[in-house]
Amino acid sequence: MADSRPNIILIITDQQRFDTIAALGFDYMETPNLDRLVHEGVSFTNCHITAPSCAPARASLFTGYYPHTTGILKNGDRWTSSWVEDLSASGYHCVNVGKMHTSPFETPLGFHERYVVENKDRYLEGRYYFDEWDKALRARGHVKQQRVLYRQRADYADCLGAFDWELPEDLHSDMFVGDFATWWVRNKPRPDGPLFLQVGFPGPHPPYDPTTRFSRDYLDKDLPIQDVTEEELAGQPPPFHEMRVHNAQVDHDSVMHLLDPTPEQRHRQRAYYMANVSMIDEKVGDLLAALEAQGYLENAVVIFTSDHGDCLGDHGHSQKWTMYDTITRVPAIVWAPGRFNGGRSLDQLCSLFDLGPTVLELAGLQIPDDFEAESLLPALESKEWPGREIAFAEHCRDGILPAEYMSMARTKEWKLVHFVGEEFGQLFDLVNDPEEVENLWDDPAHSARKEELLQALLTWRIRSGLTAKDWALNSR
């Protein structure tokens, strides 16, 4: 009997903010293919990550457990297992093209085929690892645009990581990944069972390096940019002050942060970032066309999301490593015309790793009893779905974040950020201060709310220790 389970295509970008898709309400964007997914699919508009950097967020997504359970709390932590192994064992043909950020990079993770493309600019971790993109550049006789070359530019310290891609367009990492995935779909014989295809675009993670074909239009746009005031900066916790200075002294991913950039510098950075999203959008369109031409979309679910966002100078910060919504809130779209009622936007809280058990249920597999992630299938099937009461996230000290351990509890109305062993923190009234500017941590008028969310963090960690204790023991 033929396997009637759906093909599942999971597209993950790297460091893409929620406000980067036109159909989600941001008309300065040019994203016709992602707009199609929104108009015909189900958008989870209050989806938050479980960690504000790549590896812990992705490991959480692909295991169903929080970072403190997996032990993967920062980039570079060893990650070698996932629920893809269950898909593979059940008869899915599992293929990865692009970034996963496993450690080691080529860990099988349950995939039958992996075509690894990692960060655009690897300088410390994986500096001498040569992925599929590196090999393609070498075969074409080109040297990758990266930090060691960008540093030679006279304007390097002023660019905020935004550079023109000057090599052939098809050798840009996002073009390369998109074209590779499209090539695989068009040329590989259809597998006997259903397909699980994970496509990991390296962008719009910095360097922000689109070709001028995409950036020129954005440079002429009036883009919304949040002001940063001295009052807001003064109210931030000490580790964030330290991190701002560090990022202005040490370049990460070809970004030399500026403590007081000009409006023109911030606009250019944002224009290049958004142009990189439009590059990815074009490749998503090519991939969808190939999947349709090969018959995969006749029975398929396409999921589009990202691992976390990017401050782009908002709140005075570079990249990620904070718990502002510009980092924690990501696009999450499920597209399956004929299977789920489309054109819906759901604003209940959910977490990025909730997509994991959703995939397992779509594949007809049992969700492990100790999963900390919760399936979104009831919402997709238009059943009653309250969403999460609280979304949690966490991160530990790494080469950029100087705090020993930082955790977040976010409801629809409030957000608390806790730093272990410290008296400082962050508390935001998201109803009256949606841009998270006024830190109410030390405001006596909100002490009860702070205590309530601190207790929620405590209960979360205690319950997690009980729920996932067997997985944590067996996986180490």
GROMACS .gro file of C-alpha atoms in nm:
model
  476
    1MET     CA    1   0.000   0.000   0.000
    2ALA     CA    2   0.132   0.346  -0.093
    3ASP     CA    3   0.231   0.572   0.195
    4SER     CA    4  -0.027   0.852   0.198
    5ARG     CA    5   0.144   1.070   0.456
    6PRO     CA    6   0.227   1.424   0.340
    7ASN     CA    7   0.558   1.544   0.215
    8ILE     CA    8   0.687   1.794   0.471
    9ILE     CA    9   0.905   2.086   0.365
   10LEU     CA   10   1.054   2.282   0.654
   11ILE     CA   11   1.222   2.609   0.551
   12ILE     CA   12   1.426   2.785   0.819
   13THR     CA   13   1.601   3.116   0.773
   14ASP     CA   14   1.868   3.245   1.009
   15GLN     CA   15   1.808   3.556   1.218
   16GLN     CA   16   1.489   3.678   1.046
   17ARG     CA   17   1.272   3.926   1.236
   18PHE     CA   18   0.895   3.895   1.238
   19ASP     CA   19   0.849   4.234   1.069
   20THR     CA   20   0.998   4.122   0.737
   21ILE     CA   21   0.699   3.982   0.546
   22ALA     CA   22   0.463   4.219   0.367
   23ALA     CA   23   0.151   4.007   0.416
   24LEU     CA   24   0.201   4.010   0.792
   25GLY     CA   25   0.144   4.385   0.789
   26PHE     CA   26   0.479   4.529   0.682
   27ASP     CA   27   0.419   4.681   0.342
   28TYR     CA   28   0.774   4.813   0.301
   29MET     CA   29   0.882   4.453   0.235
   30GLU     CA   30   0.893   4.287  -0.107
   31THR     CA   31   0.810   3.923  -0.035
   32PRO     CA   32   0.555   3.794  -0.289
   33ASN     CA   33   0.628   3.426  -0.232
   34LEU     CA   34   0.616   3.443   0.146
   35ASP     CA   35   0.303   3.654   0.107
   36ARG     CA   36   0.147   3.364  -0.080
   37LEU     CA   37   0.223   3.131   0.210
   38VAL     CA   38   0.058   3.379   0.449
   39HIS     CA   39  -0.250   3.438   0.233
   40GLU     CA   40  -0.307   3.067   0.172
   41GLY     CA   41  -0.175   2.928   0.499
   42VAL     CA   42  -0.193   2.967   0.876
   43SER     CA   43   0.033   3.226   1.042
   44PHE     CA   44   0.124   3.205   1.410
   45THR     CA   45   0.187   3.572   1.479
   46ASN     CA   46   0.298   3.536   1.841
   47CYS     CA   47   0.558   3.263   1.805
   48HIS     CA   48   0.869   3.300   2.023
   49ILE     CA   49   1.201   3.120   2.026
   50THR     CA   50   1.338   2.924   2.322
   51ALA     CA   51   1.690   3.070   2.295
   52PRO     CA   52   1.832   3.389   2.137
   53SER     CA   53   2.106   3.226   1.931
   54CYS     CA   54   2.127   2.966   1.656
   55ALA     CA   55   2.232   2.628   1.797
   56PRO     CA   56   2.025   2.621   2.119
   57ALA     CA   57   1.712   2.742   1.938
   58ARG     CA   58   1.753   2.487   1.659
   59ALA     CA   59   1.841   2.200   1.890
   60SER     CA   60   1.530   2.282   2.092
   61LEU     CA   61   1.318   2.283   1.776
   62PHE     CA   62   1.457   1.950   1.653
   63THR     CA   63   1.434   1.770   1.988
   64GLY     CA   64   1.117   1.904   2.152
   65TYR     CA   65   1.298   2.005   2.471
   66TYR     CA   66   1.413   2.331   2.625
   67PRO     CA   67   1.782   2.423   2.602
   68HIS     CA   68   1.845   2.351   2.971
   69THR     CA   69   1.711   1.999   2.909
   70THR     CA   70   1.916   1.934   2.596
   71GLY     CA   71   2.225   2.090   2.756
   72ILE     CA   72   2.269   2.297   2.439
   73LEU     CA   73   2.266   2.650   2.578
   74LYS     CA   74   2.499   2.827   2.336
   75ASN     CA   75   2.653   2.795   1.991
   76GLY     CA   76   2.914   2.522   1.968
   77ASP     CA   77   2.757   2.293   2.229
   78ARG     CA   78   2.751   1.934   2.103
   79TRP     CA   79   2.426   1.841   1.928
   80THR     CA   80   2.390   1.499   1.762
   81SER     CA   81   2.031   1.370   1.793
   82SER     CA   82   1.684   1.483   1.683
   83TRP     CA   83   1.331   1.367   1.602
   84VAL     CA   84   1.438   1.347   1.236
   85GLU     CA   85   1.564   1.002   1.334
   86ASP     CA   86   1.203   0.905   1.411
   87LEU     CA   87   1.083   1.037   1.075
   88SER     CA   88   1.355   0.841   0.898
   89ALA     CA   89   1.276   0.521   1.088
   90SER     CA   90   0.908   0.555   0.998
   91GLY     CA   91   0.972   0.563   0.623
   92TYR     CA   92   1.032   0.931   0.542
   93HIS     CA   93   1.321   1.012   0.312
   94CYS     CA   94   1.494   1.293   0.502
   95VAL     CA   95   1.708   1.551   0.327
   96ASN     CA   96   1.880   1.864   0.457
   97VAL     CA   97   2.010   2.136   0.228
   98GLY     CA   98   2.175   2.431   0.399
   99LYS     CA   99   2.222   2.533   0.758
  100MET     CA  100   2.129   2.322   1.059
  101HIS     CA  101   2.411   2.431   1.296
  102THR     CA  102   2.465   2.089   1.443
  103SER     CA  103   2.789   2.019   1.625
  104PRO     CA  104   2.979   1.857   1.460
  105PHE     CA  105   2.849   2.025   1.143
  106GLU     CA  106   2.806   1.700   0.947
  107THR     CA  107   2.624   1.506   1.218
  108PRO     CA  108   2.369   1.283   1.034
  109LEU     CA  109   2.092   1.374   1.282
  110GLY     CA  110   1.860   1.124   1.113
  111PHE     CA  111   1.891   1.261   0.759
  112HIS     CA  112   1.956   1.026   0.469
  113GLU     CA  113   2.124   1.310   0.281
  114ARG     CA  114   2.289   1.625   0.413
  115TYR     CA  115   2.430   1.905   0.198
  116VAL     CA  116   2.572   2.132   0.465
  117VAL     CA  117   2.603   2.507   0.424
  118GLU     CA  118   2.684   2.684   0.748
  119ASN     CA  119   2.725   3.047   0.858
  120LYS     CA  120   2.832   3.290   0.589
  121ASP     CA  121   3.125   3.417   0.793
  122ARG     CA  122   3.283   3.149   1.013
  123TYR     CA  123   3.579   3.297   1.194
  124LEU     CA  124   3.614   3.112   1.525
  125GLU     CA  125   3.384   2.810   1.530
  126GLY     CA  126   3.431   2.611   1.210
  127ARG     CA  127   3.673   2.854   1.050
  128TYR     CA  128   3.852   2.575   0.861
  129TYR     CA  129   3.548   2.364   0.788
  130PHE     CA  130   3.469   2.361   0.416
  131ASP     CA  131   3.100   2.317   0.341
  132GLU     CA  132   2.922   2.268   0.008
  133TRP     CA  133   2.924   2.643  -0.057
  134ASP     CA  134   3.298   2.672   0.011
  135LYS     CA  135   3.359   2.390  -0.236
  136ALA     CA  136   3.145   2.558  -0.501
  137LEU     CA  137   3.328   2.888  -0.459
  138ARG     CA  138   3.662   2.710  -0.487
  139ALA     CA  139   3.550   2.516  -0.796
  140ARG     CA  140   3.453   2.844  -0.964
  141GLY     CA  141   3.785   3.006  -0.873
  142HIS     CA  142   3.647   3.258  -0.625
  143VAL     CA  143   3.743   3.356  -0.271
  144LYS     CA  144   3.448   3.397  -0.033
  145GLN     CA  145   3.367   3.748   0.083
  146GLN     CA  146   3.419   3.727   0.457
  147ARG     CA  147   3.568   3.901   0.758
  148VAL     CA  148   3.935   3.871   0.665
  149LEU     CA  149   3.862   4.055   0.339
  150TYR     CA  150   3.601   4.297   0.468
  151ARG     CA  151   3.848   4.413   0.734
  152GLN     CA  152   4.069   4.548   0.455
  153ARG     CA  153   3.802   4.801   0.356
  154ALA     CA  154   3.859   5.161   0.464
  155ASP     CA  155   3.493   5.189   0.564
  156TYR     CA  156   3.472   4.854   0.748
  157ALA     CA  157   3.417   5.013   1.089
  158ASP     CA  158   3.130   5.225   0.957
  159CYS     CA  159   2.925   4.969   0.761
  160LEU     CA  160   2.747   4.788   1.049
  161GLY     CA  161   2.799   4.463   0.860
  162ALA     CA  162   2.625   4.577   0.539
  163PHE     CA  163   2.819   4.506   0.219
  164ASP     CA  164   2.743   4.456  -0.149
  165TRP     CA  165   2.778   4.101  -0.279
  166GLU     CA  166   3.032   4.145  -0.556
  167LEU     CA  167   3.079   3.786  -0.675
  168PRO     CA  168   2.841   3.618  -0.924
  169GLU     CA  169   2.490   3.629  -0.783
  170ASP     CA  170   2.440   3.252  -0.796
  171LEU     CA  171   2.735   3.213  -0.558
  172HIS     CA  172   2.568   3.411  -0.281
  173SER     CA  173   2.502   3.166   0.005
  174ASP     CA  174   2.124   3.209  -0.001
  175MET     CA  175   2.110   3.181  -0.379
  176PHE     CA  176   2.334   2.875  -0.359
  177VAL     CA  177   2.119   2.700  -0.097
  178GLY     CA  178   1.795   2.783  -0.276
  179ASP     CA  179   1.928   2.668  -0.613
  180PHE     CA  180   2.076   2.351  -0.460
  181ALA     CA  181   1.744   2.257  -0.301
  182THR     CA  182   1.560   2.330  -0.625
  183TRP     CA  183   1.814   2.123  -0.819
  184TRP     CA  184   1.765   1.831  -0.579
  185VAL     CA  185   1.386   1.844  -0.616
  186ARG     CA  186   1.400   1.862  -0.996
  187ASN     CA  187   1.669   1.599  -1.054
  188LYS     CA  188   1.659   1.337  -0.780
  189PRO     CA  189   1.416   1.047  -0.838
  190ARG     CA  190   1.109   1.057  -0.616
  191PRO     CA  191   1.176   0.852  -0.302
  192ASP     CA  192   0.958   0.548  -0.231
  193GLY     CA  193   0.819   0.706   0.084
  194PRO     CA  194   0.718   1.062   0.166
  195LEU     CA  195   0.979   1.337   0.167
  196PHE     CA  196   1.098   1.543   0.460
  197LEU     CA  197   1.302   1.826   0.315
  198GLN     CA  198   1.467   2.078   0.546
  199VAL     CA  199   1.608   2.384   0.373
  200GLY     CA  200   1.824   2.611   0.588
  201PHE     CA  201   1.899   2.953   0.442
  202PRO     CA  202   2.210   3.116   0.597
  203GLY     CA  203   2.057   3.465   0.566
  204PRO     CA  204   1.955   3.723   0.657
  205HIS     CA  205   2.217   3.657   0.926
  206PRO     CA  206   2.514   3.894   0.881
  207PRO     CA  207   2.711   3.991   0.696
  208TYR     CA  208   2.413   4.169   0.539
  209ASP     CA  209   2.533   4.115   0.185
  210PRO     CA  210   2.263   4.117  -0.087
  211THR     CA  211   2.336   4.199  -0.447
  212THR     CA  212   2.250   4.549  -0.564
  213ARG     CA  213   1.958   4.404  -0.763
  214PHE     CA  214   1.780   4.366  -0.429
  215SER     CA  215   1.931   4.641  -0.213
  216ARG     CA  216   1.881   4.939  -0.445
  217ASP     CA  217   1.502   4.950  -0.396
  218TYR     CA  218   1.528   4.924  -0.018
  219LEU     CA  219   1.784   5.205  -0.002
  220ASP     CA  220   1.514   5.435  -0.142
  221LYS     CA  221   1.243   5.318   0.101
  222ASP     CA  222   1.128   5.492   0.416
  223LEU     CA  223   1.197   5.215   0.666
  224PRO     CA  224   1.070   5.222   1.026
  225ILE     CA  225   1.359   5.241   1.271
  226GLN     CA  226   1.307   5.252   1.646
  227ASP     CA  227   1.480   5.540   1.824
  228VAL     CA  228   1.730   5.463   2.100
  229THR     CA  229   1.741   5.707   2.390
  230GLU     CA  230   1.990   5.755   2.670
  231GLU     CA  231   1.705   5.696   2.913
  232GLU     CA  232   1.635   5.353   2.767
  233LEU     CA  233   2.003   5.258   2.768
  234ALA     CA  234   2.038   5.367   3.130
  235GLY     CA  235   1.757   5.132   3.230
  236GLN     CA  236   1.919   4.824   3.076
  237PRO     CA  237   2.093   4.561   3.294
  238PRO     CA  238   2.474   4.579   3.331
  239PRO     CA  239   2.548   4.274   3.109
  240PHE     CA  240   2.380   4.454   2.820
  241HIS     CA  241   2.596   4.762   2.875
  242GLU     CA  242   2.903   4.541   2.874
  243MET     CA  243   2.786   4.357   2.564
  244ARG     CA  244   2.728   4.681   2.373
  245VAL     CA  245   3.086   4.790   2.439
  246HIS     CA  246   3.222   4.445   2.352
  247ASN     CA  247   3.038   4.440   2.018
  248ALA     CA  248   3.175   4.785   1.938
  249GLN     CA  249   3.530   4.663   2.003
  250VAL     CA  250   3.516   4.311   1.858
  251ASP     CA  251   3.358   4.234   1.521
  252HIS     CA  252   3.124   3.936   1.507
  253ASP     CA  253   3.002   3.800   1.173
  254SER     CA  254   3.164   4.100   1.001
  255VAL     CA  255   2.959   4.342   1.209
  256MET     CA  256   3.148   4.616   1.391
  257HIS     CA  257   2.880   4.761   1.616
  258LEU     CA  258   2.854   5.137   1.668
  259LEU     CA  259   2.741   5.280   2.001
  260ASP     CA  260   2.593   5.589   1.838
  261PRO     CA  261   2.532   5.524   1.468
  262THR     CA  262   2.388   5.790   1.243
  263PRO     CA  263   2.034   5.752   1.106
  264GLU     CA  264   2.189   5.700   0.763
  265GLN     CA  265   2.407   5.414   0.887
  266ARG     CA  266   2.113   5.243   1.054
  267HIS     CA  267   1.894   5.288   0.748
  268ARG     CA  268   2.156   5.135   0.520
  269GLN     CA  269   2.205   4.837   0.750
  270ARG     CA  270   1.832   4.774   0.766
  271ALA     CA  271   1.790   4.815   0.390
  272TYR     CA  272   2.058   4.553   0.322
  273TYR     CA  273   1.909   4.316   0.580
  274MET     CA  274   1.562   4.343   0.429
  275ALA     CA  275   1.702   4.306   0.078
  276ASN     CA  276   1.857   3.977   0.191
  277VAL     CA  277   1.510   3.861   0.297
  278SER     CA  278   1.382   3.942  -0.054
  279MET     CA  279   1.665   3.733  -0.201
  280ILE     CA  280   1.547   3.441   0.008
  281ASP     CA  281   1.187   3.506  -0.092
  282GLU     CA  282   1.281   3.468  -0.459
  283LYS     CA  283   1.447   3.134  -0.388
  284VAL     CA  284   1.144   3.015  -0.189
  285GLY     CA  285   0.936   3.086  -0.498
  286ASP     CA  286   1.173   2.882  -0.716
  287LEU     CA  287   1.160   2.594  -0.469
  288LEU     CA  288   0.780   2.594  -0.455
  289ALA     CA  289   0.767   2.591  -0.835
  290ALA     CA  290   1.001   2.291  -0.849
  291LEU     CA  291   0.805   2.104  -0.581
  292GLU     CA  292   0.485   2.165  -0.775
  293ALA     CA  293   0.637   2.060  -1.108
  294GLN     CA  294   0.760   1.733  -0.956
  295GLY     CA  295   0.424   1.656  -0.794
  296TYR     CA  296   0.535   1.697  -0.433
  297LEU     CA  297   0.280   1.968  -0.355
  298GLU     CA  298  -0.015   1.744  -0.439
  299ASN     CA  299   0.018   1.614  -0.084
  300ALA     CA  300   0.243   1.843   0.116
  301VAL     CA  301   0.279   2.070   0.415
  302VAL     CA  302   0.522   2.362   0.383
  303ILE     CA  303   0.645   2.527   0.704
  304PHE     CA  304   0.840   2.854   0.704
  305THR     CA  305   1.011   2.999   1.011
  306SER     CA  306   1.338   3.133   1.154
  307ASP     CA  307   1.556   3.053   1.454
  308HIS     CA  308   1.552   3.406   1.607
  309GLY     CA  309   1.553   3.772   1.505
  310ASP     CA  310   1.800   4.060   1.494
  311CYS     CA  311   1.802   4.390   1.685
  312LEU     CA  312   1.954   4.583   1.392
  313GLY     CA  313   2.046   4.857   1.636
  314ASP     CA  314   1.706   4.865   1.808
  315HIS     CA  315   1.755   4.907   2.185
  316GLY     CA  316   2.115   4.998   2.103
  317HIS     CA  317   2.216   4.637   2.032
  318SER     CA  318   2.375   4.433   1.759
  319GLN     CA  319   2.236   4.101   1.637
  320LYS     CA  320   2.083   3.874   1.907
  321TRP     CA  321   2.172   3.767   2.266
  322THR     CA  322   1.891   3.972   2.422
  323MET     CA  323   1.526   3.893   2.496
  324TYR     CA  324   1.355   4.180   2.314
  325ASP     CA  325   1.071   4.083   2.081
  326THR     CA  326   1.286   4.181   1.783
  327ILE     CA  327   1.486   3.872   1.879
  328THR     CA  328   1.234   3.633   2.033
  329ARG     CA  329   0.940   3.679   1.792
  330VAL     CA  330   0.976   3.499   1.460
  331PRO     CA  331   0.755   3.427   1.158
  332ALA     CA  332   0.589   3.085   1.170
  333ILE     CA  333   0.371   2.992   0.872
  334VAL     CA  334   0.216   2.656   0.785
  335TRP     CA  335   0.090   2.621   0.427
  336ALA     CA  336  -0.118   2.325   0.315
  337PRO     CA  337  -0.410   2.425   0.089
  338GLY     CA  338  -0.684   2.164   0.096
  339ARG     CA  339  -0.561   2.027   0.426
  340PHE     CA  340  -0.599   2.331   0.653
  341ASN     CA  341  -0.821   2.635   0.616
  342GLY     CA  342  -0.588   2.909   0.495
  343GLY     CA  343  -0.576   3.283   0.525
  344ARG     CA  344  -0.576   3.269   0.905
  345SER     CA  345  -0.356   3.455   1.153
  346LEU     CA  346  -0.354   3.325   1.509
  347ASP     CA  347  -0.216   3.550   1.783
  348GLN     CA  348  -0.213   3.301   2.071
  349LEU     CA  349   0.129   3.246   2.224
  350CYS     CA  350   0.335   2.954   2.103
  351SER     CA  351   0.702   2.855   2.094
  352LEU     CA  352   0.921   2.780   1.794
  353PHE     CA  353   0.989   2.426   1.914
  354ASP     CA  354   0.614   2.355   1.905
  355LEU     CA  355   0.664   2.300   1.532
  356GLY     CA  356   0.852   1.978   1.618
  357PRO     CA  357   0.562   1.774   1.757
  358THR     CA  358   0.344   1.928   1.487
  359VAL     CA  359   0.568   1.767   1.225
  360LEU     CA  360   0.560   1.435   1.409
  361GLU     CA  361   0.179   1.436   1.421
  362LEU     CA  362   0.157   1.528   1.054
  363ALA     CA  363   0.377   1.225   0.989
  364GLY     CA  364   0.143   1.003   1.192
  365LEU     CA  365   0.394   0.950   1.472
  366GLN     CA  366   0.340   0.944   1.844
  367ILE     CA  367   0.464   1.246   2.037
  368PRO     CA  368   0.684   1.132   2.329
  369ASP     CA  369   0.511   1.178   2.663
  370ASP     CA  370   0.799   1.383   2.802
  371PHE     CA  371   0.812   1.636   2.517
  372GLU     CA  372   0.820   1.992   2.646
  373ALA     CA  373   0.701   2.121   2.309
  374GLU     CA  374   0.327   2.116   2.230
  375SER     CA  375   0.175   2.034   1.892
  376LEU     CA  376   0.007   2.311   1.692
  377LEU     CA  377  -0.206   2.063   1.498
  378PRO     CA  378  -0.529   2.151   1.684
  379ALA     CA  379  -0.485   2.512   1.577
  380LEU     CA  380  -0.416   2.410   1.218
  381GLU     CA  381  -0.728   2.196   1.216
  382SER     CA  382  -0.937   2.491   1.341
  383LYS     CA  383  -1.003   2.320   1.673
  384GLU     CA  384  -1.010   2.494   2.009
  385TRP     CA  385  -0.656   2.603   2.087
  386PRO     CA  386  -0.577   2.835   2.377
  387GLY     CA  387  -0.205   2.858   2.303
  388ARG     CA  388   0.056   2.887   2.573
  389GLU     CA  389   0.000   3.094   2.883
  390ILE     CA  390   0.371   3.178   2.898
  391ALA     CA  391   0.657   3.148   2.649
  392PHE     CA  392   0.998   3.077   2.800
  393ALA     CA  393   1.348   3.132   2.664
  394GLU     CA  394   1.699   3.104   2.803
  395HIS     CA  395   2.070   3.143   2.723
  396CYS     CA  396   2.398   3.104   2.909
  397ARG     CA  397   2.729   3.289   2.896
  398ASP     CA  398   2.917   3.262   2.568
  399GLY     CA  399   3.174   3.469   2.383
  400ILE     CA  400   2.933   3.761   2.352
  401LEU     CA  401   2.672   3.745   2.631
  402PRO     CA  402   2.853   3.817   2.961
  403ALA     CA  403   2.568   3.699   3.189
  404GLU     CA  404   2.604   3.357   3.351
  405TYR     CA  405   2.244   3.261   3.270
  406MET     CA  406   1.952   3.466   3.138
  407SER     CA  407   1.591   3.349   3.116
  408MET     CA  408   1.265   3.500   2.997
  409ALA     CA  409   0.898   3.454   3.086
  410ARG     CA  410   0.662   3.623   2.839
  411THR     CA  411   0.285   3.638   2.857
  412LYS     CA  412   0.073   3.826   2.605
  413GLU     CA  413   0.079   4.133   2.832
  414TRP     CA  414   0.410   4.115   3.023
  415LYS     CA  415   0.772   4.013   2.984
  416LEU     CA  416   1.026   3.940   3.255
  417VAL     CA  417   1.397   3.877   3.196
  418HIS     CA  418   1.591   3.726   3.487
  419PHE     CA  419   1.967   3.707   3.542
  420VAL     CA  420   2.066   3.431   3.781
  421GLY     CA  421   2.229   3.549   4.103
  422GLU     CA  422   2.170   3.917   4.026
  423GLU     CA  423   1.938   4.182   4.167
  424PHE     CA  424   1.882   4.349   3.830
  425GLY     CA  425   1.654   4.235   3.550
  426GLN     CA  426   1.395   4.356   3.302
  427LEU     CA  427   1.018   4.388   3.326
  428PHE     CA  428   0.806   4.527   3.043
  429ASP     CA  429   0.438   4.613   3.019
  430LEU     CA  430   0.379   4.498   2.661
  431VAL     CA  431   0.034   4.655   2.639
  432ASN     CA  432   0.142   5.010   2.722
  433ASP     CA  433   0.504   4.976   2.610
  434PRO     CA  434   0.509   4.735   2.312
  435GLU     CA  435   0.854   4.857   2.203
  436GLU     CA  436   1.000   4.748   2.541
  437VAL     CA  437   1.165   5.078   2.627
  438GLU     CA  438   1.070   5.140   2.992
  439ASN     CA  439   1.219   4.885   3.230
  440LEU     CA  440   0.984   4.845   3.528
  441TRP     CA  441   1.201   4.597   3.721
  442ASP     CA  442   1.265   4.837   4.011
  443ASP     CA  443   0.922   5.002   4.005
  444PRO     CA  444   0.743   4.923   4.336
  445ALA     CA  445   0.408   4.964   4.162
  446HIS     CA  446   0.478   4.646   3.963
  447SER     CA  447   0.650   4.434   4.230
  448ALA     CA  448   0.357   4.191   4.247
  449ARG     CA  449   0.372   4.131   3.873
  450LYS     CA  450   0.747   4.079   3.892
  451GLU     CA  451   0.709   3.827   4.171
  452GLU     CA  452   0.437   3.643   3.979
  453LEU     CA  453   0.660   3.599   3.674
  454LEU     CA  454   0.962   3.505   3.885
  455GLN     CA  455   0.751   3.230   4.041
  456ALA     CA  456   0.649   3.122   3.691
  457LEU     CA  457   1.016   3.085   3.596
  458LEU     CA  458   1.081   2.880   3.910
  459THR     CA  459   0.783   2.653   3.848
  460TRP     CA  460   0.885   2.609   3.484
  461ARG     CA  461   1.232   2.487   3.575
  462ILE     CA  462   1.107   2.255   3.850
  463ARG     CA  463   0.839   2.102   3.630
  464SER     CA  464   1.084   2.067   3.342
  465GLY     CA  465   1.325   1.877   3.562
  466LEU     CA  466   1.053   1.626   3.635
  467THR     CA  467   0.896   1.607   3.290
  468ALA     CA  468   1.213   1.551   3.091
  469LYS     CA  469   1.435   1.377   3.344
  470ASP     CA  470   1.443   1.043   3.159
  471TRP     CA  471   1.530   1.199   2.824
  472ALA     CA  472   1.803   1.408   2.980
  473LEU     CA  473   1.955   1.099   3.145
  474ASN     CA  474   1.936   0.877   2.839
  475SER     CA  475   2.068   1.131   2.589
  476ARG     CA  476   2.394   1.226   2.757
   0.00000   0.00000   0.00000
